[in-house]
């Protein structure tokens, strides 16, 4: 089973009307796989924009797209997203992304490479986009695995 299929499968499959009426057995769906590169793009745009100022205009566009998706396509999964943000690990990862950004900038400065060049900003933006995507997907995977195990022990 690929990671894409595993991420879009419900944690618990509700079968039949007897189980569907039980309020405690609501399936928890993970966020769709295509959502994570959007998160990574949002993280990377902040570092690419200084090199290409036209990208500053994309930051509010991506933010609006994420908000619209949250209230339309992802509406059934908002509960899972809220649970992700209530988790200390998710907040730690978000703060970690900011710390990684500053650490990379500091490390490049110590190595004598200034981020003033367009290639430096572009490289940092790509790195942050990849890290942001991987960390968001990994965090959800860990939470869904934990939920799966918790539900397996209660059944």
Short mmCIF file of C-alpha atoms in Angstrom, two decimals:
data_model
loop_
_atom_site.label_atom_id
_atom_site.label_comp_id
_atom_site.label_asym_id
_atom_site.label_seq_id
_atom_site.Cartn_x
_atom_site.Cartn_y
_atom_site.Cartn_z
CA UNK A 1 0.00 0.00 0.00
CA UNK A 2 1.50 3.34 -0.97
CA UNK A 3 1.80 6.32 1.35
CA UNK A 4 -0.72 8.21 -0.76
CA UNK A 5 -3.38 5.56 -0.34
CA UNK A 6 -2.60 5.11 3.33
CA UNK A 7 -2.99 8.81 4.06
CA UNK A 8 -6.40 9.03 2.43
CA UNK A 9 -7.83 5.92 4.06
CA UNK A 10 -10.02 6.43 7.12
CA UNK A 11 -8.55 5.42 10.43
CA UNK A 12 -11.63 3.39 11.26
CA UNK A 13 -14.09 2.10 8.71
CA UNK A 14 -17.65 2.39 9.93
CA UNK A 15 -19.70 -0.47 8.55
CA UNK A 16 -23.42 -0.93 8.78
CA UNK A 17 -26.08 1.24 10.42
CA UNK A 18 -25.50 -0.18 13.93
CA UNK A 19 -21.98 1.16 14.15
CA UNK A 20 -22.74 4.37 12.27
CA UNK A 21 -25.20 5.47 14.95
CA UNK A 22 -22.57 5.19 17.68
CA UNK A 23 -21.18 8.72 18.15
CA UNK A 24 -17.84 7.47 19.45
CA UNK A 25 -17.03 5.56 16.26
CA UNK A 26 -16.74 8.41 13.76
CA UNK A 27 -14.00 7.78 11.20
CA UNK A 28 -11.08 10.18 11.38
CA UNK A 29 -9.74 11.04 7.95
CA UNK A 30 -6.25 12.32 7.34
CA UNK A 31 -5.64 15.35 5.22
CA UNK A 32 -5.28 14.58 1.51
CA UNK A 33 -1.75 14.14 0.21
CA UNK A 34 -1.98 17.12 -2.15
CA UNK A 35 -2.46 19.45 0.84
CA UNK A 36 1.08 18.99 2.19
CA UNK A 37 2.95 20.47 -0.81
CA UNK A 38 0.65 23.49 -0.46
CA UNK A 39 1.86 23.85 3.14
CA UNK A 40 5.44 23.48 1.93
CA UNK A 41 4.89 26.10 -0.77
CA UNK A 42 3.62 28.50 1.87
CA UNK A 43 6.73 27.87 3.98
CA UNK A 44 9.09 28.26 1.02
CA UNK A 45 7.51 31.42 -0.40
CA UNK A 46 8.76 33.51 2.51
CA UNK A 47 12.36 32.69 1.64
CA UNK A 48 12.03 32.91 -2.13
CA UNK A 49 10.22 36.26 -2.11
CA UNK A 50 13.27 38.45 -1.27
CA UNK A 51 14.98 37.20 -4.45
CA UNK A 52 11.87 37.55 -6.59
CA UNK A 53 9.67 40.35 -5.16
CA UNK A 54 6.77 39.38 -7.41
CA UNK A 55 6.36 36.32 -5.16
CA UNK A 56 5.26 38.56 -2.28
CA UNK A 57 1.93 38.81 -4.10
CA UNK A 58 1.56 35.02 -3.93
CA UNK A 59 1.75 34.87 -0.12
CA UNK A 60 -1.77 36.26 0.45
CA UNK A 61 -3.05 34.24 -2.53
CA UNK A 62 -1.76 30.98 -1.04
CA UNK A 63 -3.16 32.00 2.36
CA UNK A 64 -6.60 32.66 0.83
CA UNK A 65 -6.45 29.35 -1.10
CA UNK A 66 -5.69 27.51 2.15
CA UNK A 67 -8.56 29.26 3.95
CA UNK A 68 -11.01 28.54 1.10
CA UNK A 69 -9.91 24.89 0.99
CA UNK A 70 -10.32 24.63 4.75
CA UNK A 71 -13.93 25.79 4.57
CA UNK A 72 -14.93 23.88 1.43
CA UNK A 73 -13.02 20.80 0.30
CA UNK A 74 -11.43 20.07 3.67
CA UNK A 75 -14.53 20.91 5.75
CA UNK A 76 -15.12 17.31 6.91
CA UNK A 77 -11.52 17.13 8.05
CA UNK A 78 -11.41 20.37 10.04
CA UNK A 79 -11.73 18.39 13.26
CA UNK A 80 -8.55 16.50 12.41
CA UNK A 81 -6.76 19.76 11.53
CA UNK A 82 -7.85 21.29 14.85
CA UNK A 83 -6.56 18.22 16.64
CA UNK A 84 -3.25 18.58 14.81
CA UNK A 85 -2.85 22.18 15.94
CA UNK A 86 -3.87 21.39 19.51
CA UNK A 87 -1.09 18.84 19.63
CA UNK A 88 2.08 20.16 21.29
CA UNK A 89 4.18 18.30 18.73
CA UNK A 90 2.61 20.18 15.83
CA UNK A 91 3.21 23.54 17.47
CA UNK A 92 6.76 22.42 18.27
CA UNK A 93 7.28 21.51 14.59
CA UNK A 94 5.94 24.90 13.47
CA UNK A 95 8.35 26.67 15.82
CA UNK A 96 11.01 24.21 14.66
CA UNK A 97 10.54 25.34 11.06
CA UNK A 98 11.24 28.92 12.07
CA UNK A 99 14.29 27.79 14.07
CA UNK A 100 15.57 25.73 11.10
CA UNK A 101 15.16 28.77 8.85
CA UNK A 102 17.25 30.93 11.20
CA UNK A 103 19.81 28.15 11.73
CA UNK A 104 20.27 27.73 7.98
CA UNK A 105 20.66 31.47 7.52
CA UNK A 106 23.16 31.63 10.40
CA UNK A 107 25.07 28.61 9.08
CA UNK A 108 25.28 30.04 5.59
CA UNK A 109 26.46 33.35 7.05
CA UNK A 110 29.15 31.59 9.07
CA UNK A 111 30.26 29.77 5.93
CA UNK A 112 30.60 33.12 4.16
CA UNK A 113 27.60 32.64 1.92
CA UNK A 114 25.25 35.59 2.07
CA UNK A 115 21.62 35.12 1.22
CA UNK A 116 21.68 38.37 -0.69
CA UNK A 117 22.04 36.46 -3.94
CA UNK A 118 18.93 35.18 -5.67
CA UNK A 119 20.29 31.64 -5.71
CA UNK A 120 20.68 31.65 -1.91
CA UNK A 121 17.08 32.73 -1.38
CA UNK A 122 15.83 30.25 -3.95
CA UNK A 123 17.84 27.39 -2.42
CA UNK A 124 16.65 28.24 1.09
CA UNK A 125 13.06 28.48 -0.12
CA UNK A 126 13.23 25.07 -1.77
CA UNK A 127 14.80 23.53 1.33
CA UNK A 128 12.13 25.06 3.55
CA UNK A 129 9.36 23.91 1.19
CA UNK A 130 10.65 20.34 1.27
CA UNK A 131 11.16 20.38 5.05
CA UNK A 132 7.72 21.95 5.61
CA UNK A 133 6.02 19.36 3.43
CA UNK A 134 7.85 16.45 5.04
CA UNK A 135 7.29 17.67 8.59
CA UNK A 136 3.57 18.31 8.06
CA UNK A 137 3.04 14.90 6.46
CA UNK A 138 5.15 13.17 9.12
CA UNK A 139 3.26 14.85 11.94
CA UNK A 140 -0.08 13.73 10.55
CA UNK A 141 1.23 10.22 9.95
CA UNK A 142 2.35 9.96 13.57
CA UNK A 143 -0.96 11.26 14.92
CA UNK A 144 -3.02 8.95 12.69
CA UNK A 145 -0.86 5.97 13.67
CA UNK A 146 -1.39 6.81 17.34
CA UNK A 147 -5.15 7.12 16.80
CA UNK A 148 -5.20 3.82 14.93
CA UNK A 149 -3.40 2.06 17.78
CA UNK A 150 -5.63 3.67 20.41
CA UNK A 151 -8.77 2.62 18.57
CA UNK A 152 -7.41 -0.91 18.07
CA UNK A 153 -6.90 -1.32 21.82
CA UNK A 154 -10.43 -0.12 22.63
CA UNK A 155 -12.14 -2.41 20.14
#
